[in-house]
Short mmCIF file of C-alpha atoms in Angstrom, two decimals:
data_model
loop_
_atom_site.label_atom_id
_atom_site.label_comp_id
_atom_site.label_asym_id
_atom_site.label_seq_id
_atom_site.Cartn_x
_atom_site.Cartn_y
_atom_site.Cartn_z
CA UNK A 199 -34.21 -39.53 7.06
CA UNK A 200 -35.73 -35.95 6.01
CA UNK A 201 -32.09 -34.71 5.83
CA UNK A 202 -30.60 -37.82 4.22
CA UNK A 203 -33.75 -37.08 1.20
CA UNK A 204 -33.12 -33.20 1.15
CA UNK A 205 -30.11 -33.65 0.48
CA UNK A 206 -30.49 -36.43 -2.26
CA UNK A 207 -33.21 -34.23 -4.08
CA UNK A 208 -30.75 -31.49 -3.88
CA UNK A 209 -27.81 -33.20 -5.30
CA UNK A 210 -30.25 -34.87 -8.05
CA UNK A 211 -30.97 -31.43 -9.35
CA UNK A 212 -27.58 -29.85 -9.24
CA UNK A 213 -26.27 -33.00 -11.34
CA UNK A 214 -29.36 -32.50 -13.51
CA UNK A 215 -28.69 -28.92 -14.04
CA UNK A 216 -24.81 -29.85 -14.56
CA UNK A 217 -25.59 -32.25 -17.05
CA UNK A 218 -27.83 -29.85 -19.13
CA UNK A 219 -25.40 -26.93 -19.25
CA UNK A 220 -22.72 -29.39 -20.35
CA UNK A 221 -24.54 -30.08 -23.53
CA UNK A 222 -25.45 -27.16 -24.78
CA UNK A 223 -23.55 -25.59 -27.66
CA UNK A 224 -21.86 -22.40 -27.07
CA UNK A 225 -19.66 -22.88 -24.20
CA UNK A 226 -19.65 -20.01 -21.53
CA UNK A 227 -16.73 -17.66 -22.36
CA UNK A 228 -13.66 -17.35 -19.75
CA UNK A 229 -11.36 -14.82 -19.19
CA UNK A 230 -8.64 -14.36 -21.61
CA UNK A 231 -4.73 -14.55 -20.83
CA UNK A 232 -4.68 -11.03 -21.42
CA UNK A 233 -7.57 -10.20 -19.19
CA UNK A 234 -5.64 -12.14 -16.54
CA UNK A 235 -2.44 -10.32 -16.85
CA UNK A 236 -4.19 -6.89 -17.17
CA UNK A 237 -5.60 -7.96 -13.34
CA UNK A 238 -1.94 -9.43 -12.64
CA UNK A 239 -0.49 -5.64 -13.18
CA UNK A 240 -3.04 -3.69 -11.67
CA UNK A 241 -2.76 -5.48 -8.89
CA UNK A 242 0.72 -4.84 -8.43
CA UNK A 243 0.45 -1.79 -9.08
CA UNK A 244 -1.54 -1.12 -7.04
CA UNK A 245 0.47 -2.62 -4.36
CA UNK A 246 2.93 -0.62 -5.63
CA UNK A 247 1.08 2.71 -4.88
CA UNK A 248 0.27 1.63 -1.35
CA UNK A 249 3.61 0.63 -0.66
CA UNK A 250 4.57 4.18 -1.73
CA UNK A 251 1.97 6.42 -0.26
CA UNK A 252 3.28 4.22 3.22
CA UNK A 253 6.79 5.64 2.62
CA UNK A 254 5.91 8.76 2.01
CA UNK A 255 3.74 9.12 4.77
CA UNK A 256 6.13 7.31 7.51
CA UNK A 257 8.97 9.41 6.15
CA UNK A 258 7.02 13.03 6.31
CA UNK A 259 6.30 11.50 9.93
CA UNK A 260 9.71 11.18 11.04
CA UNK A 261 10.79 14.76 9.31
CA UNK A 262 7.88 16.24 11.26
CA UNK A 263 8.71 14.61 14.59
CA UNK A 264 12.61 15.87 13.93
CA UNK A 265 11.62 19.42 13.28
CA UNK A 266 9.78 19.43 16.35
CA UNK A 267 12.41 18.03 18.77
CA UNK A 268 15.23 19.63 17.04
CA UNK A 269 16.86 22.40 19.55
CA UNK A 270 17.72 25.81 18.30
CA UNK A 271 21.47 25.62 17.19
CA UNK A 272 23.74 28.20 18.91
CA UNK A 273 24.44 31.29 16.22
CA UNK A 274 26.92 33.38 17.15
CA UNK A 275 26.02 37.06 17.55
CA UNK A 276 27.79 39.01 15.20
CA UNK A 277 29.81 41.41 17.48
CA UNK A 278 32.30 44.39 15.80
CA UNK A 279 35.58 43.49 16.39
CA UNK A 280 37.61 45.49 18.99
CA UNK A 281 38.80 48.46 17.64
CA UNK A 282 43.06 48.26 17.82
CA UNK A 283 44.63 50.65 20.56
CA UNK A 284 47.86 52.37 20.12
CA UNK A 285 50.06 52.29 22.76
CA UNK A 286 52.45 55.05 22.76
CA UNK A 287 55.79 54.23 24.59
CA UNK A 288 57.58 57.01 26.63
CA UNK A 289 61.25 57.76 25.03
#
């Protein structure tokens, strides 16, 4: 019963307090279309930027990893090329 009657009081004076805002004059001002759109593009952009810092990050990751596991490629040591003999024949 002391629920059922808190909770009656409580919805009396919500609908009360409903009622009385709905009649007063000036009517509470909502957001504009363009406000809405503004927080339509920011918010992709935003997603946007977080999308791209990701990349950027997973791709310096993989670079980084590849440098480090990457073997030394085989360079040739420059080496003077043999110098040409002459063979002298016996007549």
């Amino acid at each position: 019963m002391l629920t059922k009657r808190a909770f009656l009081l409580t919805l009396m004076g919500l609908l009360t307090g409903y009622l009385a805002e709905a009649q007063s004059a000036a009517p509470a001002a909502g957001p504009t279309p363009s406000y809405v759109l503004s927080l339509a593009v920011y918010a992709v952009g935003a997603v946007v930027l977080i999308f791209g810092v990701m990349t950027a990050v997973s791709l310096a990751a993989v670079a980084t990893e590849a440098a480090l596991h990457e073997e030394p490629a085989a360079t040739p040591v420059a080496t003077a090329a043999p110098e040409p003999t002459e063979q002298k024949v016996a007549a």
